[in-house]
Amino acid sequence: MQKEKAISVTGITKRFGEITAVDNVSFDVDEGEFFGFLGPNGAGKTTLIRMLTTLLKPTDGQAFVSSFDVVKDPAEVRRNIGVVPQAMTSDLDLTGYENMDLYGRFYGIRGRERKERISDLLDKVGLTSRSGDLVATYSGGMRRRLEIARVLVHRPKLLFLDEPTIGLDPQSRRVVWDFLEKLIEGDSMTIFLTTHYMEEAEALCGRVAIIDAGTIIALGSPAELKAQIPGSDIISLTLETLTDEVVRRVEELPFVHKVKTEDNSVRVYTDNGARNLPSLIDEVRKAGGSVQSATIHEQSLEDVFIHYTGKSIREEEAKKVSFLVGAGIPQKLGR
Amino acid sequence: MIRLLAVIERDLKKFRRNPVVLAMSILMPIIYLVILGNSFQGKLTGLPVAVVSRDTGPFAKRLVENLRAIEAGPATFTLIRMTDSREAIDGVRKGRYKGALIIPQDFSRRMTLKGRPEVGLFLDNTDGISSETIRNLVNSALASLGSPYVPIRERADIAHLRDINLYPKVDYYQSLVPGVVIMAIFLGTLTTGAFNLVMDRFLGIDESYLLTPLSKSHIVAGLIISGLSITTIIATVIFTVSVLITGIPLARAVQQCASIFLVIVLTTLCLLSLMFVILGRIGHPRIVGILSGFLNVILFFPSGAVYPVASFPGWLKTFARINPEAYAVDALKSILFKNAPVTSISGDLAFLAVFTAVMMTTSILAFKRTL
C-alpha cells in the first residue's frame, strides 16, 4: 500500500493583481517527511504556506492538506495542522503560559490534559522558569521557541514553519534546530518548512524544493540536488581584469567541469579543489590574468540555486529591505 | 463554548492589564459633563451691552429703566452707560461688548408725535446666540414703552399664562446626564470589541488566531461579549457618579436603575455591533482615530442629548430617526426625568434590538476569515 500523502498540491497559483506570487506549483509530501522550501525572499514561500494553511485563497489549482481540500474544507485543515507564521505572533500582553493556554483552548483541549501538555512543552523548549512572565519581556529567540511550542499543544500531525529562524542570532537558531530535530525523532510528525538559509534546509530537510519567482526549479534530497551540478567543489577567483582568453584557457583544463563568470570573477566547478587550485592559478597567469583572491568551498544548496538561476540567494536577500512587514502579500495589494 | 470563553477571557485579561485605559474611560465622560455643563449654561448671563442715550426725554429714561430691570433680574446682560456712540460701536467691533444701543436725541419727541421713533442696536452678529437674545430683550423693553405705567396688580381683563410643569424640574446639569452616559458607552464600544480586531491586525498577531479552529462567530461574539462587560461596567459607574453629582431624584430607584441598566446593555450591544460593521476590515489604529471624532459628532449631536431633536431641520430629523443614540437618549430621559415605566420605552428598546441584530448579522457575514 502506498504511503498516505500529508500534502498534495497540483498547479497551485496565486496572483495579486498583476503580480504572480506562486505560479503553477505542484508537489507531494509524504507522511513523516521533513520537507523544505528553499528560496530567496519574495520567491513566494509565504504565499504558498498561507494558501496551504487556509489563510489565502488560491487563484487557481488544488491543494489537499491532511487529505482535506484547503478551499472546500478549511476548518478541517486548521484542526489538523499547526502553523508557526513568519512574523512573531505571540501576544505581548499575555504571559508565555497564557499564550499556550489560549491556544490549547482554541483547539478545544480540556483542563488537566491541557495543563500537562503545556508544562511538558514549556520544559522541552526551556521556558518553564519564564512561563509566568509577559511575552513582552522575552527575547526574539524565546518568543520563537514559545510560538513553536504553542502550536504543538494540540499535537498536530502536520507542522508548518514559515522561516522559523529568521531574524534570530546563530545561537538561538541552533537551539531551534535542535528542538525541531528532536521533534521528528519521536513522533511520526510531518514537517513543512520554508527558509532562505541553505544551511537550515541542508541540516534539517529530507527533501528540498528550490523555489524562485513563484516556481519550483529543482526538487530532491540535498544530496540529489547537489549531484545535479558538476564536480564537488567550487573555486572562486577574483581577477584584476577578466579576459575571454583566461576563460577559454581555464575551460580547457582537464579537471574543470564548468566555468561561470560574473564581473571580474570566475566560478570554477571541479573535484578536489584544494589540489587543483595551484595549477588553476598558474593557467590564469599564463593567459595573462592576475589573481587577486581565491576561495574554495564544498558545494552547497546555495550553489544549486546559483546553478539554476544564475544568481545567489544571498544577493536576493540583500535587495529586500524589510522581511517582517507584510511578508507574503505585496504591501500595495495587501491589507 | 470552551473556545468562545477563551476569546472573552483573553480580551478581559488584556484590558485589565491596562488600568490607564480603564481610568480614562471613566474619567473622561465625567469631565465632559463638567465642561459641557459650564460652557453651555442653558441660558445666557452677563452679556456686555453698551448704552448711549442722547435723549433726556421721558421715553428714553423709561427704556433704560426697562433694560435696567432685566439687568437686575435675570441678568442676561450687563449695561455699560457711555456718552460717545462712536466709541460704543467701536467697542462692539473690538469684541468688548456684544451690542451697543444708541438712543437718538429725538426719540422721546417722536414717541409723543407718533413720528416713527427709532433706536439703533449694533450687534456682534458673529455670535448668533448672544445677538439674538439681546435683540429679543431690547424689543420687549421697547414694546412695554407703549403702556403708560407698569401694572402693579394683575388686571382682570388681560389673559394670563399659567404654566404647569408636568415633571419635576430638571436643571441643566441633570439634563446632560443621559448624554454623558451615552458618551461613556460610545467611548467604551469604540475602544473594545472591534478595536481589538484592528489592533491584532496591526500587530500582525491576528494571523496566529486565524490559523486556529476558531470560527467567525467565535471571534465576533467573543469580542462583543468582552466589550459588553467592560463597557457596561464603565457606563454604570459613570451613571451612578453623575446621578450623585447632579442630584437627580429617583422616586422608584430600584425600578428606574434596573430599566437604565437594561438601556445601557442594549445600547452597548447596539454600538458594539455597529463598530464591528464599520471597523471590521480596518487594519490601522490611525483610521480608528480619525473615525472616532467623526462618529462621535454624527451620532452624539443629532441624538437629542444636548439640543432637542424637534428643532432639527427635516433631513437631520430623518437621520435622528435611524440614529441608535437618539433612541437611547430618549429612553434614558423618559426613565430618569419622567419616571416612566419600562413599557413606555418599549419602542426605543425594540429599535435598539433590531438595529443590533441587523448589525451583528452583517458583521459576522462580512468578517473575513482569511488574511
XYZ file of C-alpha atoms in Angstrom:
706
model
C 0.000 0.000 0.000
C 1.139 3.499 -0.856
C 2.073 5.890 1.890
C -0.599 8.430 2.821
C 0.148 11.907 1.454
C 0.382 14.637 4.076
C 0.294 17.354 1.442
C -0.689 17.064 -2.179
C -0.562 20.131 -4.398
C -1.461 20.419 -8.084
C -0.948 23.524 -10.173
C -1.486 25.947 -7.334
C -1.296 29.609 -8.378
C -1.763 32.902 -6.570
C -1.970 36.254 -8.290
C -2.158 39.635 -6.579
C -3.329 41.863 -9.423
C -0.511 41.883 -11.951
C 1.928 40.039 -9.727
C 2.029 36.243 -9.821
C 3.423 35.269 -6.443
C 3.067 31.487 -6.858
C 2.947 30.127 -10.386
C 1.538 26.682 -11.124
C 3.329 24.781 -8.361
C 2.811 21.026 -7.873
C 4.393 18.672 -5.338
C 3.599 15.967 -2.780
C 4.805 15.478 0.762
C 4.648 12.032 2.345
C 3.606 11.467 5.906
C 6.517 11.663 8.313
C 8.680 13.632 5.903
C 10.701 16.721 6.789
C 10.133 18.790 3.676
C 11.718 22.151 2.950
C 11.027 25.013 0.598
C 14.230 26.913 -0.067
C 14.292 30.201 -1.899
C 15.129 33.877 -1.606
C 12.759 36.365 -0.030
C 9.935 37.219 -2.376
C 10.087 33.823 -4.084
C 6.526 33.047 -2.980
C 7.218 30.822 0.024
C 4.980 32.632 2.487
C 2.165 32.950 -0.061
C 2.385 29.221 -0.677
C 2.308 28.385 3.035
C -0.617 30.748 3.543
C -2.592 29.005 0.827
C -1.823 25.599 2.327
C -2.855 26.799 5.785
C -6.160 28.361 4.574
C -5.185 31.995 5.153
C -5.252 32.847 1.455
C -7.491 31.509 -1.274
C -5.567 30.187 -4.298
C -6.308 31.879 -7.622
C -6.039 28.511 -9.311
C -5.079 24.901 -8.651
C -5.788 22.479 -5.848
C -4.216 21.544 -2.555
C -5.000 18.780 -0.100
C -3.583 19.031 3.402
C -4.099 16.038 5.685
C -6.441 14.780 2.918
C -8.715 17.848 3.202
C -9.214 20.384 0.440
C -7.875 23.740 1.634
C -10.594 25.674 -0.204
C -13.608 23.458 0.433
C -12.784 22.275 3.917
C -10.629 24.918 5.596
C -11.986 24.250 9.091
C -10.902 20.581 8.951
C -7.479 21.559 7.642
C -6.991 24.022 10.502
C -7.954 21.411 13.070
C -5.275 19.034 11.814
C -2.281 21.287 11.417
C -0.042 23.506 13.482
C 1.415 26.629 11.920
C 4.193 28.954 13.018
C 3.911 32.049 10.812
C 6.981 34.000 9.808
C 6.166 37.108 11.853
C 6.214 36.865 15.650
C 2.583 36.325 16.575
C 2.579 35.588 20.291
C 0.530 38.044 22.334
C 2.827 40.503 24.114
C 0.283 41.457 26.789
C -0.083 37.863 27.947
C 2.364 35.580 29.711
C 4.018 32.663 27.973
C 1.767 30.232 29.800
C -1.374 32.196 28.933
C -0.415 32.248 25.262
C -0.126 28.471 25.276
C -3.241 28.007 27.370
C -5.360 30.099 24.994
C -4.152 28.122 22.031
C -4.986 24.877 23.761
C -8.487 26.160 24.424
C -8.932 27.331 20.852
C -8.333 23.704 19.882
C -10.810 22.515 22.486
C -8.340 20.702 24.735
C -9.743 20.327 28.236
C -8.326 21.353 31.596
C -5.961 18.796 33.054
C -4.692 17.412 29.800
C -4.018 20.913 28.544
C -2.081 21.770 31.662
C 0.086 18.688 31.421
C 0.860 19.158 27.749
C 1.743 22.807 28.268
C 4.136 22.209 31.114
C 5.735 19.369 29.167
C 6.213 21.556 26.087
C 7.455 24.550 28.075
C 10.004 22.222 29.592
C 11.105 20.971 26.176
C 11.707 24.479 24.856
C 13.355 25.564 28.106
C 10.852 28.251 29.056
C 9.415 26.790 32.264
C 11.056 29.363 34.516
C 9.834 32.270 32.384
C 6.332 30.977 31.665
C 4.740 33.392 34.156
C 6.320 36.489 32.598
C 4.712 38.651 29.954
C 5.896 37.801 26.447
C 6.829 41.484 26.086
C 9.838 40.712 28.282
C 11.054 37.795 26.110
C 13.966 37.862 23.675
C 13.355 37.098 19.998
C 14.664 33.546 20.386
C 12.476 32.870 23.421
C 9.424 34.203 21.626
C 10.072 31.980 18.645
C 10.516 28.913 20.868
C 7.274 29.736 22.637
C 5.489 30.049 19.306
C 6.750 26.662 18.165
C 5.712 25.093 21.468
C 2.328 26.808 21.257
C 1.301 25.121 18.001
C 2.203 21.720 19.412
C -0.305 21.819 22.275
C -2.954 20.114 20.146
C -0.431 17.555 18.815
C -0.802 18.238 15.103
C 0.183 15.520 12.630
C 1.466 18.175 10.288
C 3.540 21.190 11.263
C 4.140 24.225 9.048
C 7.048 26.518 9.841
C 7.497 29.693 7.826
C 11.102 30.883 8.162
C 11.337 29.665 11.763
C 14.780 31.133 12.406
C 14.519 34.418 10.530
C 15.971 37.307 12.470
C 17.480 35.040 15.132
C 21.112 35.097 16.199
C 23.168 31.967 15.355
C 22.914 30.612 18.892
C 19.109 30.881 19.049
C 18.946 29.371 15.577
C 20.940 26.369 16.819
C 18.511 25.902 19.723
C 15.505 25.960 17.382
C 17.154 23.441 15.056
C 17.955 21.076 17.885
C 14.375 21.281 19.059
C 12.986 20.577 15.588
C 15.341 17.607 15.174
C 14.143 16.218 18.496
C 10.560 16.634 17.352
C 10.837 14.383 14.318
C 12.775 11.713 16.181
C 9.923 10.738 18.454
C 6.668 11.418 16.661
C 5.607 10.487 13.187
C 5.084 14.176 12.569
C 5.330 15.675 9.110
C 7.126 18.987 8.964
C 6.884 21.511 6.152
C 9.407 24.299 6.460
C 10.298 27.308 4.351
C 13.644 29.001 4.633
C 16.129 31.122 2.784
C 19.044 29.700 4.783
C 20.581 26.833 2.834
C 22.354 25.532 5.952
C 18.949 25.179 7.544
C 17.448 23.278 4.619
C 20.554 21.110 4.330
C 20.734 20.306 8.015
C 17.076 19.537 8.618
C 15.224 18.539 5.479
C 14.896 15.123 3.939
C 13.733 16.662 0.703
C 14.043 20.204 -0.537
C 12.186 22.109 -3.239
C 14.078 25.106 -4.519
C 11.696 27.912 -5.421
C 12.391 31.107 -7.304
C 9.955 33.698 -8.682
C 6.970 31.542 -7.773
C 8.064 28.301 -9.475
C 9.858 25.169 -8.317
C 13.162 24.942 -10.134
C 14.529 21.778 -8.513
C 13.259 19.140 -6.101
C 15.011 16.302 -4.310
C 17.115 15.387 -1.305
C 20.011 17.778 -0.629
C 22.442 15.106 -1.893
C 20.452 14.532 -5.082
C 20.244 18.239 -5.749
C 23.948 18.701 -5.294
C 24.619 15.734 -7.571
C 22.936 17.642 -10.393
C 25.738 20.153 -10.573
C 29.133 19.045 -11.915
C 32.036 18.434 -9.542
C 32.122 18.501 -5.776
C 33.959 21.770 -5.068
C 33.818 25.296 -6.359
C 36.801 27.583 -6.720
C 36.027 31.270 -6.995
C 38.746 33.513 -8.378
C 38.663 37.295 -8.486
C 40.898 38.832 -11.140
C 42.082 42.335 -11.806
C 40.569 42.135 -15.268
C 38.845 39.106 -16.697
C 39.591 38.444 -20.357
C 37.989 35.962 -22.754
C 41.373 34.371 -23.185
C 41.520 33.498 -19.479
C 38.069 31.932 -19.555
C 38.878 29.913 -22.674
C 42.133 28.522 -21.226
C 40.532 27.651 -17.874
C 37.641 25.847 -19.583
C 40.142 23.655 -21.450
C 41.801 22.361 -18.254
C 41.096 18.629 -17.791
C 39.929 18.859 -14.158
C 37.465 21.711 -14.821
C 33.818 20.663 -15.296
C 32.262 24.036 -15.837
C 33.040 27.770 -15.615
C 30.712 30.620 -14.786
C 31.708 34.275 -14.952
C 30.415 37.316 -13.202
C 32.044 40.784 -13.490
C 35.713 40.151 -12.716
C 35.345 36.760 -11.066
C 35.052 33.177 -12.251
C 33.403 30.216 -10.541
C 35.132 27.009 -11.457
C 33.313 23.700 -10.866
C 35.794 20.937 -10.092
C 36.599 17.933 -7.912
C 39.197 18.147 -5.189
C 39.574 21.913 -5.335
C 42.469 22.159 -2.901
C 44.729 20.037 -5.097
C 43.752 21.730 -8.336
C 43.960 25.335 -7.157
C 47.733 25.868 -7.810
C 47.556 24.635 -11.415
C 44.426 26.722 -11.982
C 46.198 29.881 -10.818
C 49.235 29.010 -12.992
C 46.992 28.687 -16.022
C 45.368 32.053 -15.353
C 48.822 33.676 -15.080
C 49.909 32.087 -18.366
C 46.849 33.557 -20.029
C 47.901 36.990 -18.804
C 45.492 37.312 -15.876
C 46.395 38.338 -12.333
C 44.556 36.663 -9.462
C 43.606 38.934 -6.553
C 41.846 36.410 -4.347
C 40.749 32.789 -4.376
C 38.299 30.776 -2.280
C 37.417 27.091 -2.302
C 34.208 25.730 -0.891
C 32.331 22.483 -0.919
C 29.150 22.595 -2.916
C 26.030 23.577 -1.038
C 22.395 24.124 -1.910
C 23.375 27.737 -2.473
C 25.373 26.545 -5.491
C 22.424 24.536 -6.703
C 20.395 27.729 -6.591
C 23.097 29.630 -8.469
C 23.371 26.791 -10.961
C 19.692 27.038 -11.850
C 19.013 30.767 -11.552
C 22.401 32.339 -12.194
C 22.066 34.417 -9.034
C 22.760 33.853 -5.376
C 20.156 33.596 -2.631
C 22.228 35.961 -0.509
C 22.182 38.647 -3.204
C 18.422 38.401 -3.389
C 18.278 38.678 0.362
C 20.302 41.883 0.388
C 17.907 43.533 -2.045
C 14.920 43.099 0.205
C 14.706 45.800 2.801
C 12.101 44.537 5.185
C 11.042 40.959 5.556
C 8.798 41.387 8.560
C 6.414 43.872 7.019
C 3.699 42.150 5.061
C 5.590 39.009 4.215
C 3.578 37.060 1.708
C 1.382 39.821 0.329
C 2.731 42.752 -1.674
C 2.037 45.796 0.501
C 0.132 47.709 -2.141
C -2.282 44.873 -2.760
C -2.367 43.518 0.745
C -4.332 44.690 3.663
C -18.072 27.015 24.284
C -14.540 26.478 25.551
C -13.351 28.449 22.505
C -15.778 31.341 22.995
C -14.809 31.642 26.660
C -11.140 31.656 25.701
C -11.680 34.581 23.304
C -13.538 36.515 26.012
C -11.000 35.786 28.707
C -8.094 36.829 26.536
C -9.699 40.193 25.877
C -10.643 40.857 29.503
C -7.152 39.908 30.686
C -5.561 42.292 28.244
C -7.921 45.072 29.295
C -7.256 44.536 32.991
C -3.515 44.798 32.408
C -4.013 48.323 31.119
C -5.519 50.285 34.031
C -4.846 53.653 32.377
C -7.444 52.872 29.730
C -9.995 51.993 32.385
C -9.319 55.159 34.387
C -9.569 57.300 31.265
C -12.788 55.701 30.083
C -14.403 56.542 33.418
C -12.938 59.999 33.955
C -13.350 61.451 30.503
C -17.152 61.388 30.216
C -17.436 62.873 33.716
C -15.051 65.707 32.870
C -17.094 66.122 29.729
C -20.220 66.663 31.844
C -18.464 69.340 33.866
C -17.020 71.154 30.838
C -20.157 70.942 28.738
C -22.378 71.911 31.650
C -20.318 75.001 32.392
C -19.820 76.113 28.843
C -23.434 75.999 27.683
C -25.172 77.104 30.845
C -28.538 76.679 29.206
C -29.311 80.406 29.499
C -27.062 83.352 28.892
C -25.892 85.786 31.572
C -23.698 88.861 31.790
C -23.528 89.801 28.096
C -21.902 93.264 27.999
C -24.104 95.819 26.227
C -23.129 99.474 25.795
C -25.908 102.049 26.087
C -25.620 105.603 24.760
C -28.618 107.811 25.382
C -28.528 111.200 23.665
C -32.112 111.859 24.604
C -33.045 113.189 28.010
C -36.777 112.808 27.422
C -39.124 110.513 29.446
C -39.296 107.654 26.928
C -35.549 107.294 26.736
C -35.458 107.131 30.521
C -38.214 104.520 30.510
C -36.374 102.389 28.008
C -33.180 102.442 30.040
C -35.145 101.659 33.186
C -36.739 98.657 31.492
C -33.318 97.405 30.485
C -32.027 98.018 33.998
C -34.856 95.863 35.279
C -33.636 92.973 33.088
C -30.071 93.568 34.240
C -31.182 93.423 37.861
C -33.468 90.431 37.302
C -32.369 87.579 35.003
C -29.024 89.405 34.494
C -28.862 88.389 30.861
C -26.742 91.435 30.159
C -24.649 93.981 31.928
C -25.258 97.566 30.843
C -22.396 99.951 30.338
C -23.516 103.587 30.130
C -21.488 105.611 27.684
C -21.673 109.053 26.098
C -19.833 108.583 22.829
C -21.801 106.475 20.344
C -18.802 106.039 18.075
C -16.774 104.595 20.938
C -19.657 102.254 21.826
C -19.927 100.884 18.268
C -16.173 100.556 18.102
C -16.313 98.572 21.334
C -18.658 96.065 19.687
C -16.312 95.750 16.720
C -13.401 95.071 19.034
C -15.386 92.471 20.931
C -15.591 94.409 24.200
C -19.391 94.499 24.007
C -21.866 92.093 22.498
C -24.051 95.007 21.434
C -24.420 98.792 21.547
C -27.780 100.536 21.925
C -27.913 104.125 20.673
C -30.968 106.212 21.607
C -31.139 109.265 19.307
C -31.857 112.823 20.513
C -35.371 112.999 19.100
C -36.553 109.613 20.392
C -38.993 110.874 23.074
C -40.306 113.628 20.816
C -41.064 111.196 18.032
C -42.714 108.821 20.505
C -45.181 111.557 21.524
C -45.758 112.801 17.997
C -46.113 109.273 16.604
C -43.313 110.079 14.163
C -41.676 106.650 13.718
C -39.358 106.638 16.720
C -36.193 104.558 16.270
C -33.301 103.358 18.361
C -30.124 101.869 16.921
C -28.907 98.481 18.111
C -25.462 97.472 16.848
C -24.909 93.786 17.353
C -21.961 91.462 17.089
C -23.919 89.094 14.894
C -20.977 86.699 14.503
C -22.150 85.371 17.860
C -25.631 84.354 16.803
C -26.904 83.141 20.148
C -25.951 86.286 22.077
C -27.106 88.753 19.441
C -30.455 87.036 19.030
C -31.019 87.140 22.787
C -30.103 90.830 23.062
C -32.354 91.741 20.130
C -35.320 89.971 21.712
C -34.820 91.572 25.087
C -34.438 95.074 23.668
C -37.572 94.501 21.602
C -39.554 93.510 24.655
C -38.235 96.545 26.535
C -39.417 98.718 23.632
C -42.791 97.017 23.480
C -43.616 97.822 27.061
C -42.868 101.526 26.432
C -46.335 101.967 24.987
C -48.169 101.243 28.217
C -48.306 104.337 30.384
C -47.325 102.595 33.594
C -46.109 99.246 34.769
C -49.087 97.336 36.054
C -48.701 96.642 39.733
C -51.726 94.486 40.079
C -52.849 91.988 37.527
C -55.715 93.299 35.530
C -58.795 91.149 35.205
C -59.283 91.839 31.529
C -55.800 90.644 30.427
C -55.204 86.985 29.670
C -52.529 85.413 31.818
C -50.318 82.457 31.251
C -50.195 79.816 33.909
C -47.515 77.303 33.105
C -47.677 73.870 34.621
C -44.619 71.626 34.641
C -45.613 68.029 34.071
C -42.463 66.619 35.624
C -40.189 67.597 38.464
C -37.907 70.454 37.485
C -34.761 69.332 35.609
C -31.788 71.644 35.841
C -29.292 71.934 33.057
C -26.626 69.694 34.583
C -29.152 66.969 35.231
C -30.430 67.186 31.681
C -26.930 66.311 30.458
C -26.698 63.018 32.346
C -28.242 60.865 29.566
C -25.738 62.371 27.120
C -22.829 61.631 29.409
C -23.904 58.002 29.820
C -24.232 57.677 26.042
C -20.810 59.260 25.615
C -19.353 56.705 28.022
C -20.960 53.877 26.076
C -19.669 55.299 22.793
C -16.096 55.543 24.097
C -16.283 52.066 25.604
C -17.572 50.429 22.447
C -15.007 52.224 20.324
C -12.041 51.020 22.376
C -13.147 47.430 22.960
C -14.815 44.933 20.618
C -13.860 45.580 17.012
C -10.916 47.743 18.061
C -9.136 44.643 19.361
C -9.510 43.165 15.918
C -7.878 46.257 14.418
C -5.017 46.119 16.941
C -4.394 42.395 16.435
C -4.316 43.011 12.715
C -1.995 45.981 13.136
C 0.401 43.995 15.336
C 0.177 41.034 12.957
C -0.932 38.632 15.683
C -4.328 38.045 14.063
C -2.593 35.540 11.777
C -1.986 33.150 14.657
C -5.651 33.293 15.706
C -6.940 32.837 12.166
C -4.861 29.659 11.959
C -6.772 28.016 14.810
C -10.184 26.325 14.527
C -11.923 29.466 15.858
C -14.970 30.271 13.726
C -16.140 33.712 12.611
C -18.881 33.765 15.200
C -16.488 32.702 17.978
C -14.338 35.710 17.211
C -17.122 38.272 16.706
C -19.325 37.054 19.562
C -16.369 36.684 21.923
C -15.159 40.219 21.328
C -18.698 41.593 21.615
C -19.265 39.845 24.931
C -15.994 41.064 26.440
C -16.642 44.575 25.102
C -20.134 44.428 26.551
C -18.948 43.552 30.022
C -16.243 46.221 30.059
C -18.456 48.967 28.644
C -21.440 48.133 30.829
C -19.335 48.403 33.955
C -17.859 51.737 32.878
C -21.239 53.177 31.852
C -22.902 52.036 35.084
C -20.168 53.604 37.206
C -20.488 56.847 35.245
C -24.260 56.821 35.521
C -24.094 56.359 39.289
C -21.461 59.056 39.744
C -23.277 61.597 37.581
C -26.635 60.967 39.258
C -24.932 61.557 42.603
C -23.121 64.709 41.407
C -26.207 66.299 39.859
C -28.618 65.001 42.485
C -31.352 63.638 40.210
C -34.201 62.473 42.468
C -35.150 58.865 41.779
C -38.601 58.168 43.113
C -38.641 54.469 42.331
C -34.888 53.947 42.486
C -34.816 50.153 42.038
C -37.108 50.000 39.012
C -35.529 53.064 37.453
C -31.995 51.735 37.902
C -32.986 48.351 36.505
C -34.514 49.995 33.430
C -31.454 52.215 32.994
C -29.225 49.146 33.193
C -31.288 47.471 30.504
C -30.953 50.526 28.254
C -27.185 50.641 28.887
C -26.759 46.965 27.975
C -28.844 47.219 24.841
C -27.215 50.457 23.671
C -23.774 48.960 24.250
C -24.629 45.894 22.181
C -26.032 48.136 19.502
C -22.939 50.345 19.235
C -20.538 47.380 19.546
C -22.126 45.659 16.578
C -22.206 48.940 14.645
C -18.448 49.318 15.308
C -17.877 45.786 14.020
C -19.530 46.714 10.748
C -17.564 49.965 10.459
C -14.153 48.812 11.751
C -14.413 45.155 10.704
C -11.846 45.350 7.928
C -9.638 48.183 9.106
C -6.021 47.328 9.850
C -4.580 50.535 11.275
C -5.460 52.255 14.570
C -4.904 55.672 12.961
C -8.023 55.160 10.870
C -9.941 54.407 14.060
C -8.632 57.686 15.496
C -9.940 59.658 12.526
C -13.249 57.810 12.532
C -13.820 58.230 16.264
C -14.123 62.005 16.087
C -16.380 61.788 13.074
C -18.616 59.074 14.514
C -18.916 60.905 17.793
C -20.173 64.033 16.056
C -22.620 62.303 13.734
C -24.027 60.057 16.436
C -23.907 62.248 19.525
C -25.047 65.694 18.379
C -28.129 64.520 16.492
C -29.108 62.318 19.441
C -31.040 64.964 21.319
C -28.629 64.728 24.249
C -27.682 68.411 24.025
C -30.340 70.005 21.818
C -33.903 68.767 21.227
C -34.443 66.641 18.115
C -37.688 68.553 17.408
C -35.749 71.698 16.483
C -33.574 69.919 13.850
C -34.156 70.627 10.154
C -36.005 67.877 8.263
C -33.024 65.970 6.886
C -31.328 65.857 10.266
C -34.556 64.672 11.866
C -34.630 61.822 9.372
C -31.092 60.943 10.358
C -32.022 61.068 14.045
C -34.728 58.546 13.247
C -32.090 55.911 12.360
C -29.522 57.033 14.930
C -29.394 54.480 17.765
C -28.010 57.084 20.184
C -31.189 59.162 19.712
C -33.327 56.221 20.865
C -31.015 55.569 23.781
C -31.142 59.216 24.892
C -34.922 59.245 24.613
C -35.200 56.085 26.706
C -32.809 57.376 29.375
C -34.614 60.731 29.589
C -38.008 59.073 29.943
C -36.848 56.872 32.784
C -34.700 59.438 34.579
C -36.854 62.555 34.353
C -40.369 61.289 33.719
C -40.101 58.253 35.959
C -41.670 56.285 33.121
C -42.258 52.545 33.342
C -40.225 50.235 31.075
C -43.282 49.641 28.891
C -43.291 53.272 27.767
C -39.821 52.929 26.274
C -40.563 49.650 24.518
C -40.407 51.425 21.149
C -36.868 52.622 21.854
C -35.812 49.213 23.116
C -37.309 47.485 20.077
C -35.411 49.767 17.718
C -32.133 49.157 19.561
C -32.698 45.397 19.497
C -33.491 45.290 15.779
C -30.541 47.553 14.974
C -28.231 45.272 16.982
C -29.499 42.143 15.252
C -29.035 43.638 11.778
C -25.539 44.960 12.511
C -24.370 41.774 14.207
C -25.523 39.618 11.315
C -23.861 41.955 8.830
C -20.606 41.943 10.755
C -20.432 38.150 11.004
C -21.230 37.827 7.293
C -18.697 40.487 6.331
C -15.948 39.143 8.604
C -13.036 37.835 6.582
C -11.698 34.558 7.862
C -8.646 34.877 5.580
C -5.855 37.452 5.541
